[in-house]
Coordinates of C-alpha atoms in Angstrom, one line a residue:
X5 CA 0.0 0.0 0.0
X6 CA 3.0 2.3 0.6
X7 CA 4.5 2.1 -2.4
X8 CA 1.1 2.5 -4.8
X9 CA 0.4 5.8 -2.1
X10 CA 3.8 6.9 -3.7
X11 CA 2.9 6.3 -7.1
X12 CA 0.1 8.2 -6.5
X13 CA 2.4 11.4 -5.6
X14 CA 5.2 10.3 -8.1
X15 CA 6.3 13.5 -10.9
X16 CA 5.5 10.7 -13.8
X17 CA 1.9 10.9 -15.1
X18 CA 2.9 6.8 -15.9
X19 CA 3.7 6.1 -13.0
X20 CA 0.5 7.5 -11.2
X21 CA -1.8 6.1 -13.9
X22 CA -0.1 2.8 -13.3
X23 CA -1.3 3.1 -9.9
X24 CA -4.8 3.7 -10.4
X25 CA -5.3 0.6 -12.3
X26 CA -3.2 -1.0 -9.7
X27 CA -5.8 0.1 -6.7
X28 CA -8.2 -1.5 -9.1
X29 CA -6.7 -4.9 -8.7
X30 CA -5.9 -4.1 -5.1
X31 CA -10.1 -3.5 -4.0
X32 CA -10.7 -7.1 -4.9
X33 CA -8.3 -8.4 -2.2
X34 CA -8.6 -6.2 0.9
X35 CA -11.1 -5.5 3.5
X36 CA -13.5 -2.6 3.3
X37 CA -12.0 -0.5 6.2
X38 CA -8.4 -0.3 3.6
X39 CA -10.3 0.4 0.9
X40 CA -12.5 3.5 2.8
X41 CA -9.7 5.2 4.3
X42 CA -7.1 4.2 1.8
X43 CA -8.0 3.4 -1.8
X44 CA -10.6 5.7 -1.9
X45 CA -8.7 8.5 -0.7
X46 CA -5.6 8.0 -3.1
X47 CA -8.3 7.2 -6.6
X48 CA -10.1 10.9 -5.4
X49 CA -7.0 12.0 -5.3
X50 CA -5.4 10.7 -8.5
X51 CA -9.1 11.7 -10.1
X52 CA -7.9 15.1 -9.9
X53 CA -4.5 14.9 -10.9
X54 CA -3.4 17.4 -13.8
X55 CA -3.3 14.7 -16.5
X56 CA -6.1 13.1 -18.2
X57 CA -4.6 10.2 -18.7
X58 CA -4.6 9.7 -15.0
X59 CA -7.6 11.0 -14.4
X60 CA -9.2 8.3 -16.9
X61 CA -7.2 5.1 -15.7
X62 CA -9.0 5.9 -12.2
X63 CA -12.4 4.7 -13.5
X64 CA -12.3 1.1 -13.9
X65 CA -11.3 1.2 -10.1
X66 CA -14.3 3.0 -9.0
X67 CA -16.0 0.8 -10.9
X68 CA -14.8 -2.2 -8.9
X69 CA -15.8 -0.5 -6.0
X70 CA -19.5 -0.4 -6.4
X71 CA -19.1 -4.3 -7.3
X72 CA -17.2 -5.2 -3.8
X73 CA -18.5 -2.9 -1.3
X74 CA -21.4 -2.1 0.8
X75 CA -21.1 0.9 3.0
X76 CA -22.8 3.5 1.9
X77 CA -21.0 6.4 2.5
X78 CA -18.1 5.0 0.3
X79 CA -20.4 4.4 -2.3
X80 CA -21.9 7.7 -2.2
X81 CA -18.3 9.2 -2.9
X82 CA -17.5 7.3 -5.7
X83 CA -21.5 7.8 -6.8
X84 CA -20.6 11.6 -6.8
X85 CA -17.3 10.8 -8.7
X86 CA -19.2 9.6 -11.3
X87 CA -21.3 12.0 -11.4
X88 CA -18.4 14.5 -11.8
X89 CA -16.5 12.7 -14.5
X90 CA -19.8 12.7 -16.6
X91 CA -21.3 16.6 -15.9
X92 CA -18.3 18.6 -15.6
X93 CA -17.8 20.5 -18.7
X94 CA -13.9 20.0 -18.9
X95 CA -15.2 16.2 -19.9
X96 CA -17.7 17.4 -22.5
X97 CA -15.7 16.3 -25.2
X98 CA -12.8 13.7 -23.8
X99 CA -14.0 10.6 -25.7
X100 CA -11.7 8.2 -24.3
X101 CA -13.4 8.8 -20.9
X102 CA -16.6 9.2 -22.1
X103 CA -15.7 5.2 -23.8
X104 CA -14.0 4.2 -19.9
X105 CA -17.1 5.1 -18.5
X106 CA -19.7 3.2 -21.1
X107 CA -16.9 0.2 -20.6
X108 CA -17.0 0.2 -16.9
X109 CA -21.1 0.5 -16.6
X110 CA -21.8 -2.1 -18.8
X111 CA -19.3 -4.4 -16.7
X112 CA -20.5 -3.1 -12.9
X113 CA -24.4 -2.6 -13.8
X114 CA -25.0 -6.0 -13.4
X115 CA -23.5 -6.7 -10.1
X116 CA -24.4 -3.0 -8.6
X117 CA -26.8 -1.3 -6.6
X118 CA -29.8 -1.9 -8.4
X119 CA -30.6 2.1 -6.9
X120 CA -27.8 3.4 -8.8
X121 CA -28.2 0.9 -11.7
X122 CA -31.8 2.4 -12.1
X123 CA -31.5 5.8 -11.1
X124 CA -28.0 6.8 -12.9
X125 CA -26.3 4.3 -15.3
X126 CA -29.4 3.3 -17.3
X127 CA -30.4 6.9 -17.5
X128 CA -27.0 8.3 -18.4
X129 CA -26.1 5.5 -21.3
X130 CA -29.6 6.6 -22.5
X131 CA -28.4 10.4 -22.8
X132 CA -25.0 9.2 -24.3
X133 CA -27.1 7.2 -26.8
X134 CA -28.7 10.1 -27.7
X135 CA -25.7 12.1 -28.0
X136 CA -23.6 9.7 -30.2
X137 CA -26.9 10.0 -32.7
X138 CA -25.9 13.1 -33.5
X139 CA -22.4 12.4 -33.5
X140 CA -20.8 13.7 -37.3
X141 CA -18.0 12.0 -36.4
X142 CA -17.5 8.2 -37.6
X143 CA -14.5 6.6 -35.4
X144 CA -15.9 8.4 -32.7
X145 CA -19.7 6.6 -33.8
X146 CA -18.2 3.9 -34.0
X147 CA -16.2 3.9 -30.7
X148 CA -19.1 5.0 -28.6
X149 CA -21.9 2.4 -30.4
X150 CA -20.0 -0.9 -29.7
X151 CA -19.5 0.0 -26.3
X152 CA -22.7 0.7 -25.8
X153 CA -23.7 -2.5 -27.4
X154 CA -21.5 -4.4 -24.9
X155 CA -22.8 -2.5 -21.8
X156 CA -26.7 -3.2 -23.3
X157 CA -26.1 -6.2 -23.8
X158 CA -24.8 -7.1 -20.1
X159 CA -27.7 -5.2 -18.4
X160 CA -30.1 -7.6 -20.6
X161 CA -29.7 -9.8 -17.8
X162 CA -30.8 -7.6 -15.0
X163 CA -34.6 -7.5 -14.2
X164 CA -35.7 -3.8 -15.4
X165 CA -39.4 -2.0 -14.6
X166 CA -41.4 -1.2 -17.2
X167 CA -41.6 2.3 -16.9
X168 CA -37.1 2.1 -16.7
X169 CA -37.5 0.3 -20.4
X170 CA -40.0 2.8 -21.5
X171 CA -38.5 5.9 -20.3
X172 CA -34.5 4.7 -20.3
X173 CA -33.7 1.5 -22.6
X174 CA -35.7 1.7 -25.3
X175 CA -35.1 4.9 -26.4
X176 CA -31.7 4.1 -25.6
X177 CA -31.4 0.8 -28.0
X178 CA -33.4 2.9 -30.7
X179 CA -30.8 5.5 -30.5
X180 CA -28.4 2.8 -30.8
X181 CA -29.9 0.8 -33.9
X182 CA -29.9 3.7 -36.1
X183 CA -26.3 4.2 -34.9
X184 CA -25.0 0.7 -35.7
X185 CA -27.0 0.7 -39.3
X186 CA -24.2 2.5 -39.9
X187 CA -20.9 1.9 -38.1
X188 CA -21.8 -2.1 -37.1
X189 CA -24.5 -3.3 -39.1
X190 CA -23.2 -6.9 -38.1
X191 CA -24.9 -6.2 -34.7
X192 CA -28.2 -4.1 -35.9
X193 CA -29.8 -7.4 -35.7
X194 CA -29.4 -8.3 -32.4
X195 CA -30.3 -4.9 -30.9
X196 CA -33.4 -4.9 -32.9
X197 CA -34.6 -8.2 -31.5
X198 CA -34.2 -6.8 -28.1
X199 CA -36.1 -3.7 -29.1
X200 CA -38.9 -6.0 -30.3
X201 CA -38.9 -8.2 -26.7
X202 CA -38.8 -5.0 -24.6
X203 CA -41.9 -3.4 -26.5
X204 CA -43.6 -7.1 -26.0
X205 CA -42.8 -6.9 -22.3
X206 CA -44.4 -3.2 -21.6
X207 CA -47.1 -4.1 -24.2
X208 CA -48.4 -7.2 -21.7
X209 CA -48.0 -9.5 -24.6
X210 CA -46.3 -12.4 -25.1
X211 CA -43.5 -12.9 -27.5
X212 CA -44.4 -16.3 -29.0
X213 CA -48.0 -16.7 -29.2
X214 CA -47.5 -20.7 -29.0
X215 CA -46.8 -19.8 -24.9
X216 CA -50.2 -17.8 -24.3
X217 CA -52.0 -21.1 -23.1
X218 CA -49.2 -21.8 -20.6
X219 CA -49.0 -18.4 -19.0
X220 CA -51.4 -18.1 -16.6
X221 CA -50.6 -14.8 -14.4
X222 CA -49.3 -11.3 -15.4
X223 CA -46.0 -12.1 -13.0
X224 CA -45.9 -15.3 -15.1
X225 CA -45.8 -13.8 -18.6
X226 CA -43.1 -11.1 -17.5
X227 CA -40.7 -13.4 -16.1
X228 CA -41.4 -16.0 -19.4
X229 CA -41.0 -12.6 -21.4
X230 CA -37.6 -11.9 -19.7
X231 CA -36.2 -15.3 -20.0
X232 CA -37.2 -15.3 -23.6
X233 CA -35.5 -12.4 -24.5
X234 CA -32.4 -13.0 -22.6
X235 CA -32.6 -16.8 -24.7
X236 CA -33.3 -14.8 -28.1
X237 CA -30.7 -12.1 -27.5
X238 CA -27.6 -14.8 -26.7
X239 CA -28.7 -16.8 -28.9
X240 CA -28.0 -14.6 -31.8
X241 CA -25.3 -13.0 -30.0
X242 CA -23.4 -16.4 -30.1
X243 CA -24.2 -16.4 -33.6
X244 CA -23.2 -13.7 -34.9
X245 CA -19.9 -13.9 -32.5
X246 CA -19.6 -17.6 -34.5
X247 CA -20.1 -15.6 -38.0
X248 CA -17.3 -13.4 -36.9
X249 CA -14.6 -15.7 -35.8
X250 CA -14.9 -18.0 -38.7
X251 CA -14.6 -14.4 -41.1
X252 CA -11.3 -13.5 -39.4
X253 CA -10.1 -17.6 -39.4
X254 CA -10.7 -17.2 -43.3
X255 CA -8.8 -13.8 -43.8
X256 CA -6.1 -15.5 -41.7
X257 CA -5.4 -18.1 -44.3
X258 CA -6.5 -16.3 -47.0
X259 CA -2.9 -16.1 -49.6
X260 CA -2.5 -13.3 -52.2
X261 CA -2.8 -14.3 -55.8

């Protein structure tokens, strides 16, 4: 812990950024009283520093945080941390943060606070969706979509209200489809079949009409609606991810004429 707390002070941005990525590794293997009053003092800390760099290779760490912790005043700090990187202006336009951030939610929604899960990261990927829509920028597109499609397609496993995939997730994915038309139409598919399962579910009807007979409650059909979906969307996920091995395998081998 000593020598990480003098990385965190060290005159190389390197060196300090190594560090943060370093506490990230180092949350997972110490109690939650070293983490409070000394992991989370030396990431706030680095999550200031001068560089960006530095600043940026603190978030994955946070992120482990919320995933290994309970105490809810060390949540609500790195909550507000969050909240910082993503409405202070100087971040506005630093895409590789705004890409460390869509990267980290999609890996820590599923296992975090279902509060915060509701109340900030479904919300907030649904206003970056929105955003990258009316990006001009391709690489950037790009960039921003297929993380969002990783971080969608991780939080299709976590049970969502109705009025969350009304108001946050669908207009989310929508924003999303129309983004990967163009940058990744490889995955359009699959995010469209997960548009079409979420309407189902708020609509109150079921996906395959062959199941109607064996549903016999509203709590029933949602939970058969969920399962479904979650089956569907893997499903062609696995596909697709099949489709896109065996295209690099034949490149690989592929000899010029």
């Amino acid at each position: 812990m000593t020598v990480l707390w003098n990385g965190v002070v060290h005159t190389s941005a390197l060196v300090r950024a190594a560090s943060a990525r370093m506490f990230e590794l180092l949350v997972r293997g110490v109690n939650e009283t070293l983490v409070s009053t000394r992991v989370v003092p030396a990431l706030i800390t680095l999550s200031g520093d001068p560089e960006i760099s530095v600043r940026i290779a603190t978030i994955p760490a946070f992120g482990t945080i919320l995933e290994n912790t309970t105490q809810k005043e060390m949540l609500d700090r790195v909550y507000v941390q969050f909240q910082s990187f993503l409405d202070d202006p100087q971040y506005k336009d630093q895409h590789t943060l705004q890409v460390e951030l869509i990267k980290t939610f999609g890996r820590v929604g599923p296992n975090a606070e279902p509060k915060f899960r509701d109340d900030f990261i479904l919300p907030r990927l649904t206003a970056i969706a929105h955003a990258n829509n009316n990006t001009s920028n391709d690489t950037k597109k790009s960039d921003i979509a297929l993380q969002l499609f990783e971080a969608y397609s991780a939080l299709s496993c976590c049970f969502i209200s109705d009025d969350l995939i009304k108001d946050c997730l669908l207009p989310g994915l929508r924003c999303l489809k129309q983004d990967l038309e163009q940058v990744a139409p490889e995955h359009e598919e699959v995010v469209s079949s997960m548009i079409k399962e979420y309407e189902t579910k708020i609509e109150g009807r079921p996906a395959n009409m062959e199941r109607t007979s064996s549903v016999s409650s509203s709590g029933s059909t949602s939970t058969s609606l969920g399962e479904d979906a979650r089956s569907k969307f893997f499903n062609k996920l696995g596909a697709l991810k099949d489709k896109s091995s065996a295209s690099k395998v034949a490149t690989m081998f592929a000899r010029k004429k």
